[in-house]
XYZ file of C-alpha atoms in Angstrom:
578
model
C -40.133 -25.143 26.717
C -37.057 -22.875 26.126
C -35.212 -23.833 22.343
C -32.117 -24.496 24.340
C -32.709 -27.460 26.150
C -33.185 -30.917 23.953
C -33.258 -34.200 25.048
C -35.161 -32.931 28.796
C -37.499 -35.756 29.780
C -41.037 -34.262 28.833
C -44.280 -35.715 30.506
C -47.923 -34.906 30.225
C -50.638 -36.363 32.694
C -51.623 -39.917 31.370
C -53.672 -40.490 34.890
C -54.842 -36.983 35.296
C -54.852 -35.557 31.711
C -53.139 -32.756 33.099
C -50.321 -30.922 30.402
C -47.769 -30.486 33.161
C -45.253 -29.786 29.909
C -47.610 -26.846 28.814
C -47.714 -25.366 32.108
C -43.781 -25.735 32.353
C -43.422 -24.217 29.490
C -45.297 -21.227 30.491
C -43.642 -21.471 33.795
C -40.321 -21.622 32.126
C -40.991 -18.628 29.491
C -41.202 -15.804 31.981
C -37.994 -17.240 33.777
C -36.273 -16.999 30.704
C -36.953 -12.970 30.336
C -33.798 -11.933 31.391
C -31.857 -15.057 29.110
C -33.539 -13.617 26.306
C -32.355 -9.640 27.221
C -28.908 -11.242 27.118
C -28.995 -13.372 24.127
C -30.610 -10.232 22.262
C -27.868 -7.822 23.769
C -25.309 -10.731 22.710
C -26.624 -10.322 18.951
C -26.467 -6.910 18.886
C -22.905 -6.245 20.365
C -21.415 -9.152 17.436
C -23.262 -7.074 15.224
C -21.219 -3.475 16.300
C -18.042 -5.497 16.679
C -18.506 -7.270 13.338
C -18.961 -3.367 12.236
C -16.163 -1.697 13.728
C -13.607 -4.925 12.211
C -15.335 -4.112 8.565
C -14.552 -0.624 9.038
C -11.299 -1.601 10.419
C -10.353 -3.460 7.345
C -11.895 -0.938 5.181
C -9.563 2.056 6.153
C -6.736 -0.796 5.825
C -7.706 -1.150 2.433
C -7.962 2.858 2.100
C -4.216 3.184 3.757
C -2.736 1.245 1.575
C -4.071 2.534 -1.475
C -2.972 6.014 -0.548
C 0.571 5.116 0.448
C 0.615 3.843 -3.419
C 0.413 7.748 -3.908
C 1.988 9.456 -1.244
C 4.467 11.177 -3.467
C 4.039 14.132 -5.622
C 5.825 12.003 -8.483
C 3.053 9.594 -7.934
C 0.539 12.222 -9.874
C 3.323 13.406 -11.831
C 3.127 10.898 -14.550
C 4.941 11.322 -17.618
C 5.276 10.266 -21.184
C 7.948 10.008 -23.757
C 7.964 10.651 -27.089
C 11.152 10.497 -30.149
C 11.205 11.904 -33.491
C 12.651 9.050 -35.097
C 11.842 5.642 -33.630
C 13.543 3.629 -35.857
C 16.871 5.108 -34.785
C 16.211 5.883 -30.649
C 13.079 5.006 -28.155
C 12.692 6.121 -25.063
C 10.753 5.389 -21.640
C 9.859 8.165 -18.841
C 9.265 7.542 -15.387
C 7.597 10.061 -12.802
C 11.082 11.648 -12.165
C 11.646 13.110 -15.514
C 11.515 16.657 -16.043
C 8.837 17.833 -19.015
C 10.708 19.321 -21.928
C 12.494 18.096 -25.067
C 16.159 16.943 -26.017
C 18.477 16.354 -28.729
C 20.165 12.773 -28.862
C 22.754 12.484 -31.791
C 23.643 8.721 -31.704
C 27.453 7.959 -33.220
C 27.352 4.369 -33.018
C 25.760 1.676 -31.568
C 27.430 -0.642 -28.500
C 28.475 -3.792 -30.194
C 29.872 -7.425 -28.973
C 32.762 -9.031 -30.154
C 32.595 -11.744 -33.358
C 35.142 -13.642 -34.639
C 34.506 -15.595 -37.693
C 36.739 -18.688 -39.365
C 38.470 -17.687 -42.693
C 38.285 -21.376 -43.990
C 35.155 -23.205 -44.902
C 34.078 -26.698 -44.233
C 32.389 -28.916 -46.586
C 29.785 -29.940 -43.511
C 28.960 -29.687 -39.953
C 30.370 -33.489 -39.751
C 33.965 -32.540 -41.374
C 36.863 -32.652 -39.004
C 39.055 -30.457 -38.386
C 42.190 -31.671 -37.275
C 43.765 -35.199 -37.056
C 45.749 -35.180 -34.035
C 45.092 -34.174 -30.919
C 45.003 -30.121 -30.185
C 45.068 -27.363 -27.813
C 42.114 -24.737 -28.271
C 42.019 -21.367 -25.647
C 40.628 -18.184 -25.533
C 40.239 -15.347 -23.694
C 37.149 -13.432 -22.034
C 37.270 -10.586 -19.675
C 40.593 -11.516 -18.230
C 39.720 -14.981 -17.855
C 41.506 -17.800 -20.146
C 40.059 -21.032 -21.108
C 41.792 -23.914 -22.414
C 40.105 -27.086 -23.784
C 41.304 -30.082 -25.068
C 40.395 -30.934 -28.814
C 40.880 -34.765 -29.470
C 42.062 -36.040 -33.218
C 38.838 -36.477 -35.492
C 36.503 -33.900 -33.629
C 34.143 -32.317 -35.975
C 33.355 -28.591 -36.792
C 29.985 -28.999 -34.845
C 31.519 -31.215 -31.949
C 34.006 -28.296 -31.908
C 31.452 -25.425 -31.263
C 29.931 -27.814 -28.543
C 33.493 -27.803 -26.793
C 33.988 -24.018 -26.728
C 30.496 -23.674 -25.398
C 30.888 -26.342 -22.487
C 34.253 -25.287 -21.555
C 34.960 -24.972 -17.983
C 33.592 -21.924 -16.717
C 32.288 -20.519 -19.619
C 28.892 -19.780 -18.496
C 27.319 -18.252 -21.541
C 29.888 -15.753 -21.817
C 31.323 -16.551 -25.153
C 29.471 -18.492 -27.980
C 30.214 -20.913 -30.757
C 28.303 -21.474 -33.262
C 27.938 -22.640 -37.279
C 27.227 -20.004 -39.677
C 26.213 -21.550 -43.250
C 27.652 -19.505 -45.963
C 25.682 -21.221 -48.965
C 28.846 -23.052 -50.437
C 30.678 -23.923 -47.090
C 30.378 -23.851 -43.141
C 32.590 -21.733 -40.733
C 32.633 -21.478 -37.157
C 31.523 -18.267 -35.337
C 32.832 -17.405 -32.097
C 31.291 -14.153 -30.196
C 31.141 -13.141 -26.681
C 27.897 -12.245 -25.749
C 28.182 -9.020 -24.011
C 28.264 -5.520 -25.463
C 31.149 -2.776 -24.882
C 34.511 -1.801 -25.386
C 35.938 -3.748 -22.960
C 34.317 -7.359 -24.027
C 36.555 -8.354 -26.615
C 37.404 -11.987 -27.501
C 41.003 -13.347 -27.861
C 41.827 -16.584 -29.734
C 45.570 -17.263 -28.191
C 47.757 -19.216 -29.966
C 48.300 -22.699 -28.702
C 49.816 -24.124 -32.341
C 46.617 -25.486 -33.317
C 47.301 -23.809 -36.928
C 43.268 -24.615 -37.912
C 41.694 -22.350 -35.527
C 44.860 -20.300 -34.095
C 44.485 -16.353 -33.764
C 45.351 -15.866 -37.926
C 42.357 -18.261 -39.037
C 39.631 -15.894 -37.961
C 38.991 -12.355 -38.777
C 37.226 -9.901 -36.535
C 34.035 -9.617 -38.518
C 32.493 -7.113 -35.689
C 34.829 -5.192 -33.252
C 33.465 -4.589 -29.658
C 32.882 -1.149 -28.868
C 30.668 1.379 -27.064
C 27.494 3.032 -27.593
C 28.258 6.909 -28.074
C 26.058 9.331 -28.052
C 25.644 13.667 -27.611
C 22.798 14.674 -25.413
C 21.647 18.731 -26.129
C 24.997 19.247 -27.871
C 27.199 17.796 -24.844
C 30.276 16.974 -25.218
C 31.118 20.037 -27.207
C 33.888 18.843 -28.881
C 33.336 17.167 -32.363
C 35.766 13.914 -31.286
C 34.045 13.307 -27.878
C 30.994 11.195 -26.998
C 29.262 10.198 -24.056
C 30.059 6.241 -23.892
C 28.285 3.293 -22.646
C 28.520 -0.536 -23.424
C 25.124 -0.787 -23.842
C 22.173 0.242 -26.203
C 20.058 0.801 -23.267
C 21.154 3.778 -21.549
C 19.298 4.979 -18.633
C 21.685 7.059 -16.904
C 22.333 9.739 -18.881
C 19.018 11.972 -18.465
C 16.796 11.778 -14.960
C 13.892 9.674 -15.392
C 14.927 8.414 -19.048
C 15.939 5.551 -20.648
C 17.020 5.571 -24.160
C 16.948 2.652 -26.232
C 19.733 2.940 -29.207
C 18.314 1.330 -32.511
C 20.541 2.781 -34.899
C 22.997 6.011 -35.776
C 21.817 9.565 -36.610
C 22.891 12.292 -38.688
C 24.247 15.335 -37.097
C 20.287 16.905 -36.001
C 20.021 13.091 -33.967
C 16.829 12.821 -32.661
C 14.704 14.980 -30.527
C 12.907 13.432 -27.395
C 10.003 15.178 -25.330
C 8.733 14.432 -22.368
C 5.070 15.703 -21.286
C 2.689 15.697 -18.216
C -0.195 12.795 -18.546
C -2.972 15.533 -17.610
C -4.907 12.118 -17.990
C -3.319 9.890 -16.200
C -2.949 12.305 -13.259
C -6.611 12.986 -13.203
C -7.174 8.866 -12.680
C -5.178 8.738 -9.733
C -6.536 11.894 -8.178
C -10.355 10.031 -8.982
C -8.543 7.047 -7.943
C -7.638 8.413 -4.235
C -10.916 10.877 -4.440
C -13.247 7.375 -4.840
C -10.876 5.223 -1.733
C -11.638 8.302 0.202
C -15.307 8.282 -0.366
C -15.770 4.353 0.641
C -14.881 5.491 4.150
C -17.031 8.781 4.255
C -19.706 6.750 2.789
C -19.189 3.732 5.495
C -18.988 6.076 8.458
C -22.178 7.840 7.457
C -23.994 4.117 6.991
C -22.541 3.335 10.219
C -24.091 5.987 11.842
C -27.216 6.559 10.405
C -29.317 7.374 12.901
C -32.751 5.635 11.055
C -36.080 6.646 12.633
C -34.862 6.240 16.157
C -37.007 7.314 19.099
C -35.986 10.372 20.972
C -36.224 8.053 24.469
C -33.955 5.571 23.309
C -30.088 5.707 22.491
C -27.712 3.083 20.946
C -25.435 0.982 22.860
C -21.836 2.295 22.230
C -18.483 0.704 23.467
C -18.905 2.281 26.672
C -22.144 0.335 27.584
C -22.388 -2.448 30.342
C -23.963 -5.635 30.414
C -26.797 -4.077 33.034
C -27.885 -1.978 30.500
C -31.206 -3.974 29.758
C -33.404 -1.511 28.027
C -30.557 -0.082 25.513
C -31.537 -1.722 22.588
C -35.059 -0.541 22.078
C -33.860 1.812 18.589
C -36.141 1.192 15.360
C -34.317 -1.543 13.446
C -33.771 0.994 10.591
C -30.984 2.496 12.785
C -27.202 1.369 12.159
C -25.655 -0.881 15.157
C -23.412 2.363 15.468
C -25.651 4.850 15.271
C -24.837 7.513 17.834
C -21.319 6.509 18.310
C -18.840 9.008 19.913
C -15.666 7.288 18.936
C -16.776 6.762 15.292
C -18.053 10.852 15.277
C -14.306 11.810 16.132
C -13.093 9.203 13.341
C -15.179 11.414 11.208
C -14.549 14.871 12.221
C -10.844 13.629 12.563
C -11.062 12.824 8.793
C -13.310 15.526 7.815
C -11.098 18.055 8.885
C -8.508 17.020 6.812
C -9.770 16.837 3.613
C -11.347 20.461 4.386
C -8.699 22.556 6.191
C -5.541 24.176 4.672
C -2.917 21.823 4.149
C 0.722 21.254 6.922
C 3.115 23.658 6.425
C 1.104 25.682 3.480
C 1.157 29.059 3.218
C -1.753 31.155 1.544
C -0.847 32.464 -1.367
C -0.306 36.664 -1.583
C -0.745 37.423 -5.682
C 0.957 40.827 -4.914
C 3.743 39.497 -3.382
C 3.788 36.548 -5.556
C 4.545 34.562 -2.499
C 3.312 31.619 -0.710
C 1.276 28.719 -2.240
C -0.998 28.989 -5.192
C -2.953 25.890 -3.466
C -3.682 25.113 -0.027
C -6.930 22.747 0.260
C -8.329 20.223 -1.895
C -10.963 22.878 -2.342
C -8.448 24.854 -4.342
C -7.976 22.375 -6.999
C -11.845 21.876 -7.123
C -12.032 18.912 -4.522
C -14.856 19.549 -2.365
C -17.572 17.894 -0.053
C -21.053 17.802 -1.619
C -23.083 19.512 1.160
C -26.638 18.944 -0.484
C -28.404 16.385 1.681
C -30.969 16.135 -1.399
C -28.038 14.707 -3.307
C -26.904 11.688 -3.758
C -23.401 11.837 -2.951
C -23.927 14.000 0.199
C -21.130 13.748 2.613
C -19.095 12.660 -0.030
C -16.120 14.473 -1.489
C -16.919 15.530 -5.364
C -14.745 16.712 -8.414
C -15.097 19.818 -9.986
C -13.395 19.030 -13.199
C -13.098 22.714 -15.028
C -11.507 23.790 -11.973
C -9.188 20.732 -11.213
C -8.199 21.277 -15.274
C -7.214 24.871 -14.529
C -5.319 24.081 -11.809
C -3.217 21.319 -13.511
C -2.694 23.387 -16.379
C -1.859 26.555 -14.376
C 0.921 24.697 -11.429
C 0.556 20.423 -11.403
C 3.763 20.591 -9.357
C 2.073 22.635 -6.959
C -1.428 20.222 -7.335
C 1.015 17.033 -6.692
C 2.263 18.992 -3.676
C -0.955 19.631 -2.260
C -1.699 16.027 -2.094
C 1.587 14.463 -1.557
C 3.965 16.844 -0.510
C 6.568 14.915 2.073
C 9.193 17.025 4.040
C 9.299 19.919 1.373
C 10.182 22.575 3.208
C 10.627 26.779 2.558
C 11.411 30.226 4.317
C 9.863 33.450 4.453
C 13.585 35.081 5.055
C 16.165 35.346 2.802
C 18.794 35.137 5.356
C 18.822 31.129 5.683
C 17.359 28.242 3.462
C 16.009 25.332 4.323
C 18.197 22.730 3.853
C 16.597 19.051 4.544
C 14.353 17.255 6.978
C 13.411 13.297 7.849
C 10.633 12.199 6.556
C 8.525 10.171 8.971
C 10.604 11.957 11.897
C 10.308 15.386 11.199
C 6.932 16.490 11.952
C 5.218 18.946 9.577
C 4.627 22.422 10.523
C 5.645 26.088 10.776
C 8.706 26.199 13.100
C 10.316 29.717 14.419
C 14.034 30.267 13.356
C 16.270 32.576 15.527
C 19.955 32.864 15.736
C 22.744 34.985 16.548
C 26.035 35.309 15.004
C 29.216 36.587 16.637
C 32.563 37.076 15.018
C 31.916 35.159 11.913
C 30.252 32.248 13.700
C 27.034 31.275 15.232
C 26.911 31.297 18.890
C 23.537 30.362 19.617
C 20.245 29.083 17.687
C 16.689 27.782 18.630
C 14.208 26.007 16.438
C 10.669 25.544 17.756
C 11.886 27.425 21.040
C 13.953 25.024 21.401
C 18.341 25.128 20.954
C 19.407 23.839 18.063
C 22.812 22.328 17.020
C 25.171 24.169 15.432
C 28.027 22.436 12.429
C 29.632 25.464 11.004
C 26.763 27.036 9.322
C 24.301 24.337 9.626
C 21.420 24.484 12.172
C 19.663 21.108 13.118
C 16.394 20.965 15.242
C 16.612 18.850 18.474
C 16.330 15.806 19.095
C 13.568 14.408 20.069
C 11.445 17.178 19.381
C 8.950 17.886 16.528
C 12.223 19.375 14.499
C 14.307 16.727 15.328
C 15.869 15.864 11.668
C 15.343 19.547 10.346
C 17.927 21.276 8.820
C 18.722 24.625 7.977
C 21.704 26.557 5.986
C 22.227 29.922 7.153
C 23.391 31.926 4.266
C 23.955 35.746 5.341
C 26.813 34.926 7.472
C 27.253 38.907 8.676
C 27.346 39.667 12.527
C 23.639 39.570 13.732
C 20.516 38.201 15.114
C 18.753 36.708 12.762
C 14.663 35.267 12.856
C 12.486 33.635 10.656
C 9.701 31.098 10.002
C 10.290 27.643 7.981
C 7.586 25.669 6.972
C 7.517 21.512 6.131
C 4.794 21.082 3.845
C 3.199 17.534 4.247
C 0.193 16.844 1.837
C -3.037 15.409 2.294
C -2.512 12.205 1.548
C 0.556 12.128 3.991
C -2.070 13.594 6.634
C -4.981 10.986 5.805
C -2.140 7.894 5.989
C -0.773 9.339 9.057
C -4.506 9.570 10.853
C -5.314 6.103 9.266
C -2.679 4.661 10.643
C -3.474 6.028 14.219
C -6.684 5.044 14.538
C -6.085 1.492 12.939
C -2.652 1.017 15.158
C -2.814 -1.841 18.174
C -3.329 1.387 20.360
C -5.924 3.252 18.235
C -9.675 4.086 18.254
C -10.634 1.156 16.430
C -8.900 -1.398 18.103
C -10.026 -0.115 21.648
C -13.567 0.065 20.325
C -13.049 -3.631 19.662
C -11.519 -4.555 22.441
C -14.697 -2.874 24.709
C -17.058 -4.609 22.746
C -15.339 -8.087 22.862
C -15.085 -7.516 26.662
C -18.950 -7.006 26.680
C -19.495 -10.081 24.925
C -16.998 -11.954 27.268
C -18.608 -10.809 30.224
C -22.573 -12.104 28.269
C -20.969 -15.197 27.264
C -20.272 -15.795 31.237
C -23.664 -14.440 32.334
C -25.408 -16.332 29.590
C -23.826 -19.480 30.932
C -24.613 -19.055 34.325
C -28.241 -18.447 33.209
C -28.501 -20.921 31.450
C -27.279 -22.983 34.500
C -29.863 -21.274 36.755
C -32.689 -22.238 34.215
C -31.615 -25.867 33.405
C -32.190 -25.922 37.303
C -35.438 -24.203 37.596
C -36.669 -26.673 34.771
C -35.801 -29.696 36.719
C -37.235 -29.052 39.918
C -40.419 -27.864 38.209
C -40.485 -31.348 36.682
C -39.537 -32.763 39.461
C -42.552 -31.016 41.194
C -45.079 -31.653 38.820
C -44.013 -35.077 38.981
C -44.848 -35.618 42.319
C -47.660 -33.793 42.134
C -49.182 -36.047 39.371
C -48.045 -38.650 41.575
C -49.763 -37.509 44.342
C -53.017 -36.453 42.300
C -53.161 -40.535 40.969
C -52.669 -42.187 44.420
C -55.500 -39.663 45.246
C -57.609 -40.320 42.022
C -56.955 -44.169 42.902
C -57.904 -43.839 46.590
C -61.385 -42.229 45.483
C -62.033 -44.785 42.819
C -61.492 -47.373 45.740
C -63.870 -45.250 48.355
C -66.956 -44.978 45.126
C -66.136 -48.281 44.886
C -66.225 -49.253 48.390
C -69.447 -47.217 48.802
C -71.042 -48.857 45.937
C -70.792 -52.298 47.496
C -72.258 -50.843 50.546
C -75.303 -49.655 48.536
C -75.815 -53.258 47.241
C-alpha cells in the first residue's frame, strides 16, 4: 500500500490464504504513477522557490550594504592629527578637506563661579537666624527661595539646587578650604552670555558683596590660518568643542597657545578606503558566486532541460536532470539577473567620459577595471566569475586621483560640460536620471528665448535652464554663463557611480514588480495548482483503494462459500462411498 493512507482496514485471506493486501498493493502502486510525478514535481518546484527567496534575501542583504557606501565621502575617509594634544584635539569626518591648519587658541570658554568670602566652621553651621530671602539670576530667569531661621550651610546649597525651576542650570555646592567651608555657586554652562547674578534681597550673609567672582564666564576664542587678521579679534564660541569653524572638523580646546597655536592635518585613510572597496568588492561576489551555484548546469543530459518559472504542471518528464544540476540550472530570468549585473560592473560608468591625456579632459577613470577591479576569467581558478583586486594598480590609482576613484564608485548627480559657454548647475538625485543630455539654446536681445534639454524644451528663470518635467532631466539644472546674442549647444553629463547603478538594478529586480518576485509568484502558482491536483489524486486513489477492497472482499467471500460448498459435496460424496 501507498505511505499515505494509515488506518485503511487491511485483510489477507484467512479461508483462502490468499494476500489480497499484497496484490492491492501492487494494484495500488501503478495507480499511484502519476501521484508520485506530482509529489516529485511538488519537491522540486519548493526547492527553486526556496532558491529564488534565498537569492532574494541575499541581494537584500547586498543592497543594503552598498547603500552604506553610495557616496564618494563614504571611501573618502579621513584622519586627524594636532601638533600639540595637550592644548587642542581634533576629529575628521569624510567631509573634511586633506591639508593642514593653524589653530592659535586665546582662551578657553569658561562657566560662571561665584564663591562665599566668609568661611564656616562646618557643613552643620547656620547661617542666619531669622528668616531670609535668597535669589539669583540665570539666563534671564530669576529665582527666589525662601531661607527659614537656623538653615545650615549644607541645607542651604540643597535649597539653591531644588529651587523652582532650576533644572541643573546653576549649582551649589561646599568647597572645603582646609581651615573653613564656603559655599560655591556656578552655573553650569559655558559662554559669555551664562553669567550668574546673586541679587540683593537684604540677606547681608549671602547678598551680591559676600561672594567674589572666582571664574568669569566667557568665550572660547580662537584664530584659524591667521583669521581674523587683526591682533584684538577672535573667532568666539561658548564652548570648548567647536565644530563649526572648519568643514568636517571638530576641535576640542584643552588649553591656550602661544602665538604659532597648533597645527592640525588632515589625511586620506589609503587603508581604510581600501576595506570598504574589499568590503563592497566581497558583497558583490556573494551574488556572482550564488547566481553561478544557482545555475550550474552539473552533468545534465543534452535530452533533458530544467523546469523554469515558465513550466506547467503537465510537464511530466521535466525533471529527469542528473541530481548534480542546480534547481535553477538553465534559468532565463536568473541569466538576465546576471548579464544585467555583469554588465555593470564591466562597462564604462553613467555619465563618464574617457579620459583624452592631450587634452587633459574627461575622466581619468571610467570602469572598475581602471582602478584594477576586474572579473577573474580563468575557469581553472578558483574565484572564476568572481570580481578580483589588483592591488598595485588600485594603489596607483588612489595615490594618483581617490576623488576621482570615490567617484567612480559612488558618484551621485555630479554633473560637467564639454562647453565653456554654460555650467552645470545642480540636479535631483533619485529624480534626475544619469546620462549625457544635449544642451541647445538661443539668446536674443540679452535674454534666452528658447532652450531644449534631451530634445526636449526646457524652462527658462533668467539665466537658468531646467530640464522638463517628467522627463529623464526633470530636476537638471544649468547656468548659462556667456550671455552674448547666439545659439548656443553642448553636452552635460550626470555621472552616477557603480554602486548607485548596482543599488538601482538591485532594487528593480527585488521590487514587488521585479524579476524575482514574479519568478516567485510563477512558481508558487505551480505549486498551488499541484497542491489542488495532488488532492484530487489523492481523492481518486483513496477511491480506487476502497473498491479494490471492497472487491477482493467479496471475492474472498465468494471463494469461501465456494471452498465450503465443495467441502460439503467431498463430504457428501464420501458418505455415499460408505
Amino acid at each position: 500500500m501507498s505511505d499515505y493512507w494509515s488506518g485503511s482496514i487491511t485483510f489477507t485471506g484467512l479461508n483462502t490464504g490468499t494476500d489480497w493486501d499484497e496484490i492491492i498493493e501492487a494494484q495500488m502502486a501503478v495507480e499511484e504513477y502519476r501521484y508520485n510525478s506530482m509529489t516529485e514535481k511538488e519537491t522540486a518546484y519548493e526547492e527553486k522557490l526556496a532558491a529564488v527567496e534565498d537569492l532574494e534575501t541575499q541581494m537584500t542583504t547586498l543592497y543594503q550594504t552598498l547603500q552604506e557606501y553610495d557616496s564618494a565621502s563614504d571611501f573618502l575617509t579621513k584622519s586627524g592629527t594636532s601638533s600639540d594634544e595637550s592644548s587642542l584635539t581634533v576629529s575628521v569626518d569624510n567631509d573634511a578637506e586633506a591639508g593642514s591648519h593653524s589653530v592659535v587658541i586665546n582662551q578657553l570658554a569658561q562657566n560662571d563661579i561665584w564663591s562665599s568670602d566668609d568661611g564656616y566652621a562646618s557643613t552643620d553651621t547656620s547661617i542666619t537666624d531669622t528668616d531670609q530671602t535668597f535669589s539669583f539670576t540665570y539666563n534671564d530667569e530669576t529665582y527666589t527661595i525662601d531661607v527659614p531661621a537656623g538653615t545650615t550651610l549644607s541645607e542651604f546649597a540643597s535649597l539653591i539646587n531644588n529651587a523652582s525651576g532650576n533644572n541643573s542650570d546653576v549649582r551649589a555646592s561646599v568647597i572645603n578650604e582646609g581651615s573653613a567651608y564656603h559655599l560655591q555657586i556656578r552655573g553650569m554652562d559655558l559662554g559669555a552670555d551664562n553669567t550668574v547674578t546673586i541679587e540683593d534681597t537684604g540677606f547681608d550673609a549671602m547678598g551680591p558683596d559676600a561672594f567674589t567672582n572666582t571664574q568669569q564666564a566667557q568665550n572660547a576664542q580662537i584664530k584659524v590660518d591667521g583669521f581674523p587678521a587683526a591682533d584684538d579679534e577672535w573667532i568666539e564660541r561658548s564652548t570648548n568643542t567647536i565644530d563649526d569653524v572648519i568643514d568636517g572638523m571638530t576641535l576640542q580646546l584643552k588649553s591656550t597657545t602661544d602665538d604659532d597655536g597648533a597645527t592640525v592635518t588632515v589625511e586620506l585613510d589609503t587603508d581604510a578606503m581600501v576595506e570598504a572597496i574589499e568590503t563592497v568588492v566581497s558583497s558583490i561576489n556573494t551574488i556572482l558566486q550564488l547566481l553561478m551555484d544557482l545555475q550550474d548546469q552539473g552533468t545534465v543530459s543534452d535530452s533533458t532541460s530544467t523546469a523554469t518559472a515558465s513550466d506547467s504542471d503537465d510537464d511530466d518528464d521535466d525533471d529527469d536532470d542528473d541530481s548534480e544540476a542546480s534547481v535553477l540550472a538553465s534559468n532565463s530570468s536568473l541569466d538576465l539577473i546576471q548579464s544585467n549585473l555583469k554588465n555593470i560592473l564591466a562597462t564604462k560608468g553613467v555619465g563618464f567620459s574617457y579620459y583624452d591625456s592631450t587634452a587633459e579632459t574627461g575622466d581619468l577613470f571610467t570602469s572598475l577595471s581602471t582602478i584594477g577591479i576586474s572579473t577573474d576569467a580563468d575557469e581553472d581558478s578558483e574565484t572564476f566569475g568572481l570580481l578580483v583586486i589588483d592591488y598595485d594598480e588600485l594603489d596607483e590609482a588612489i595615490e594618483e586621483d581617490p576623488e576621482a576613484v570615490a567617484d567612480l564608485l559612488s558618484a551621485d548627480a555630479t554633473g560637467t560640460t564639454d562647453s565653456e559657454d554654460f555650467s552645470f548647475d545642480s540636479a535631483i538625485s533619485g529624480t534626475t536620471k544619469a546620462g549625457d543630455y544635449d544642451v541647445s539654446y538661443r539668446i536674443e536681445n540679452g535674454e534666452i528665448v528658447e532652450a531644449y534639454i534631451n530634445g526636449n524644451a526646457a524652462s527658462i528663470s533668467g539665466w537658468t535652464l531646467t530640464g522638463a518635467s517628467g522627463e529623464d532631466e526633470s530636476g537638471l539644472a544649468i547656468t548659462v554663463d556667456n550671455t552674448a546674442d547666439g545659439t548656443y549647444s553642448g553636452t552635460v553629463s550626470l555621472k552616477q557611480g557603480k554602486i548607485g547603478q548596482l543599488v538601482d538594478s538591485l532594487e528593480d529586480m527585488t521590487s514587488t514588480e521585479g524579476t524575482l518576485q514574479i519568478m516567485e509568484d510563477s512558481y508558487q502558482s505551480v505549486l498551488d495548482q499541484l497542491a489542488e491536483s495532488i488532492s484530487n489524486e489523492e481523492d481518486r486513489l483513496d477511491l480506487v483503494e476502497s473498491r479494490l477492497r471492497t472487491r477482493y472482499s467479496n471475492l474472498e467471500t465468494l471463494l469461501t462459500s465456494y471452498d465450503n460448498l465443495s467441502t460439503t459435496i467431498d463430504s457428501l460424496l464420501a458418505s455415499l462411498e460408505d
